[in-house]
DNA sequence: TGCATAAAGTATCGAGGCGAAACCAATTTG
DNA sequence: CAAATTGGTTTCGCCTCGATACTTTATGCA
């Protein structure tokens, strides 16, 4: 990386700007950075014939648990309409990255799985470069960023009135059933049908990966 | 805020997930969070009849210095094409938020200023809600976030091959002329014409606000 | 000086994303 | 069993944005 950060506050201890001698407004800068990073991340994802929405859907489908891998789940998670997601999903299917199979439990829903091709695509996820960059930072900074960004997102989700974590909040309850489940026990999502999650489900469960807030 | 964050790591000291007992991958989570926050921030900005691009342009125009407030400056900063920006700027002008005045120095360029209406609009900037949320965090976390996100952005900009800071890198040099200026002294941008920045220019100068990396 | 080239902006076109609304099928509820 | 709900899809149209072509002004080179 050749971009040497002339006057960055790498040690994060300084709290006044060497340029102006003025104490910077962290909050404003975070807002600015989030905004710009979002734009760049977006741009980053016009790769391999996919668009950002498709990448995001693919990522979600890759790590959501079995009962969350439906068009509706994607829609909830991405905060988009079902119609829009239907197109996104169709696009991914047309590219051979996912496969739709109708559920036998509820004939309205269709379960989605990544194909081998899809797995291969995920391995080339462009946002992975963010991972590597962050991976190069010290662990403490990374941890604090996770914490701060996570809280920021929870607040924003509330602000926007979107479901805290889409279908994943339900997933969370499954893992901790003693927390109580408001819906009837026949809720088809998230393994709350009583059917125990088998295989890697507990690991790949969406709630842990996608956030840690439970409504 | 009603979203109580069940098992968030608010103290940022825990480094293993209470759910799985597994040490989480901070880097992956940051990537995920950036991605999702970007999407939410985007959505947040469909307000007051503006779209995200228009808000971003308006924000830039609000804080860029005099010589950076041109369509080209916006294009560089936002990483969009001139054609696209021309439309964005036209839209903002049609809404009465900005005013274009041809430069007398170079008849090709047009200087842009926010109108009173534009200032009023900026005061209602929807991303300000991010500011307030972050403002509620402890200063140390906020500072570390600024640091981490700033470095992340610098790296990403390099990755994407975009100008480190658009026209603002030049601004930076103006503020620290001893750092050397590669271009001829007649560069019309950023006050490097030799004409001293007057008034609030040093404060509102873009480089400090928009980043701290100098190529 | 004069011509070629570059640069700033604008206008036009077209592709594509996305929400809205209508719709279908299956399920749940009274 | 009818009515209302829910998961998904389709169609339509708006709007964003990049590509391209074009105009005007600057600059560079002989």
CSV table of N, CA and C (backbone and C1' of nucleotides) in Angstrom, one decimal, chain D residues 12-27:
chain,number,residue,atom,x,y,z
D,12,DC,P,-46.5,-4.9,-19.1
D,12,DC,O5',-46.3,-3.5,-18.4
D,12,DC,C5',-47.3,-3.1,-17.4
D,12,DC,C4',-46.7,-1.9,-16.6
D,12,DC,C3',-45.9,-0.9,-17.5
D,12,DC,O3',-46.6,0.3,-17.5
D,12,DC,C1',-44.8,-1.5,-15.5
D,13,DG,P,-46.1,1.5,-18.5
D,13,DG,O5',-45.3,2.4,-17.5
D,13,DG,C5',-45.8,2.7,-16.2
D,13,DG,C4',-44.7,3.4,-15.4
D,13,DG,C3',-43.9,4.4,-16.1
D,13,DG,O3',-43.7,5.5,-15.3
D,13,DG,C1',-42.5,2.8,-15.1
D,14,DC,P,-43.2,6.9,-15.9
D,14,DC,O5',-42.3,7.4,-14.8
D,14,DC,C5',-42.7,7.2,-13.4
D,14,DC,C4',-41.4,7.1,-12.5
D,14,DC,C3',-40.4,8.1,-12.8
D,14,DC,O3',-40.0,8.7,-11.6
D,14,DC,C1',-39.4,6.0,-12.9
D,15,DC,P,-39.2,10.1,-11.6
D,15,DC,O5',-37.7,9.6,-11.3
D,15,DC,C5',-37.6,8.6,-10.3
D,15,DC,C4',-36.1,8.1,-10.4
D,15,DC,C3',-35.1,9.1,-10.8
D,15,DC,O3',-34.0,9.0,-10.0
D,15,DC,C1',-34.9,7.3,-12.2
D,16,DT,P,-33.0,10.2,-9.8
D,16,DT,O5',-31.6,9.4,-9.7
D,16,DT,C5',-31.6,8.2,-9.0
D,16,DT,C4',-30.5,7.3,-9.6
D,16,DT,C3',-29.2,8.0,-9.9
D,16,DT,O3',-28.2,7.3,-9.3
D,16,DT,C1',-29.9,6.8,-11.8
D,17,DC,P,-26.8,7.9,-9.1
D,17,DC,O5',-25.9,7.4,-10.3
D,17,DC,C5',-25.8,6.0,-10.5
D,17,DC,C4',-25.4,5.8,-11.9
D,17,DC,C3',-24.2,6.6,-12.3
D,17,DC,O3',-23.1,5.8,-12.6
D,17,DC,C1',-25.8,6.5,-14.0
D,18,DG,P,-21.6,6.4,-12.7
D,18,DG,O5',-21.1,5.8,-14.1
D,18,DG,C5',-21.3,4.4,-14.3
D,18,DG,C4',-21.4,4.1,-15.8
D,18,DG,C3',-20.2,4.7,-16.6
D,18,DG,O3',-19.7,3.7,-17.5
D,18,DG,C1',-22.2,5.5,-17.5
D,19,DA,P,-18.4,4.0,-18.4
D,19,DA,O5',-19.0,4.3,-19.8
D,19,DA,C5',-20.1,3.6,-20.3
D,19,DA,C4',-20.4,3.9,-21.7
D,19,DA,C3',-19.2,4.4,-22.5
D,19,DA,O3',-19.3,4.0,-23.9
D,19,DA,C1',-20.9,6.1,-22.4
D,20,DT,P,-18.1,4.3,-24.9
D,20,DT,O5',-18.7,5.5,-25.8
D,20,DT,C5',-20.1,5.4,-26.2
D,20,DT,C4',-20.5,6.7,-26.9
D,20,DT,C3',-19.4,7.4,-27.6
D,20,DT,O3',-19.8,7.6,-29.0
D,20,DT,C1',-20.6,8.9,-26.2
D,21,DA,P,-18.8,8.2,-30.0
D,21,DA,O5',-19.5,9.6,-30.3
D,21,DA,C5',-20.9,9.7,-30.3
D,21,DA,C4',-21.4,11.2,-30.2
D,21,DA,C3',-20.4,12.1,-31.0
D,21,DA,O3',-21.2,13.1,-31.7
D,21,DA,C1',-20.6,12.9,-28.8
D,22,DC,P,-20.6,14.0,-32.8
D,22,DC,O5',-20.6,15.4,-32.0
D,22,DC,C5',-21.9,15.8,-31.4
D,22,DC,C4',-21.7,17.1,-30.6
D,22,DC,C3',-20.7,18.1,-31.2
D,22,DC,O3',-21.3,19.3,-31.3
D,22,DC,C1',-20.2,17.7,-28.9
D,23,DT,P,-20.6,20.6,-32.0
D,23,DT,O5',-20.4,21.5,-30.8
D,23,DT,C5',-21.5,21.8,-29.9
D,23,DT,C4',-21.0,22.8,-28.8
D,23,DT,C3',-20.1,23.9,-29.4
D,23,DT,O3',-20.5,25.2,-28.8
D,23,DT,C1',-19.1,22.8,-27.6
D,24,DT,P,-19.9,26.5,-29.3
D,24,DT,O5',-18.9,26.9,-28.1
D,24,DT,C5',-19.4,26.9,-26.8
D,24,DT,C4',-18.3,27.0,-25.8
D,24,DT,C3',-17.2,28.0,-26.2
D,24,DT,O3',-17.0,28.8,-25.0
D,24,DT,C1',-16.2,26.0,-25.7
D,25,DT,P,-16.2,30.2,-25.2
D,25,DT,O5',-14.8,29.9,-24.4
D,25,DT,C5',-14.9,29.5,-23.1
D,25,DT,C4',-13.6,28.8,-22.7
D,25,DT,C3',-12.3,29.6,-22.8
D,25,DT,O3',-11.7,29.7,-21.6
D,25,DT,C1',-12.0,27.5,-23.7
D,26,DA,P,-10.6,30.7,-21.2
D,26,DA,O5',-9.4,29.7,-20.8
D,26,DA,C5',-9.2,28.5,-21.5
D,26,DA,C4',-8.2,27.6,-20.8
D,26,DA,C3',-6.8,28.2,-20.6
D,26,DA,O3',-6.1,27.5,-19.7
D,26,DA,C1',-6.9,26.6,-22.4
D,27,DT,P,-4.7,28.0,-19.2
D,27,DT,O5',-3.7,26.9,-20.1
D,27,DT,C5',-3.9,25.6,-19.9
D,27,DT,C4',-3.1,24.8,-20.9
D,27,DT,C3',-1.6,25.2,-21.0
D,27,DT,O3',-0.8,24.1,-21.0
D,27,DT,C1',-2.6,25.1,-23.1
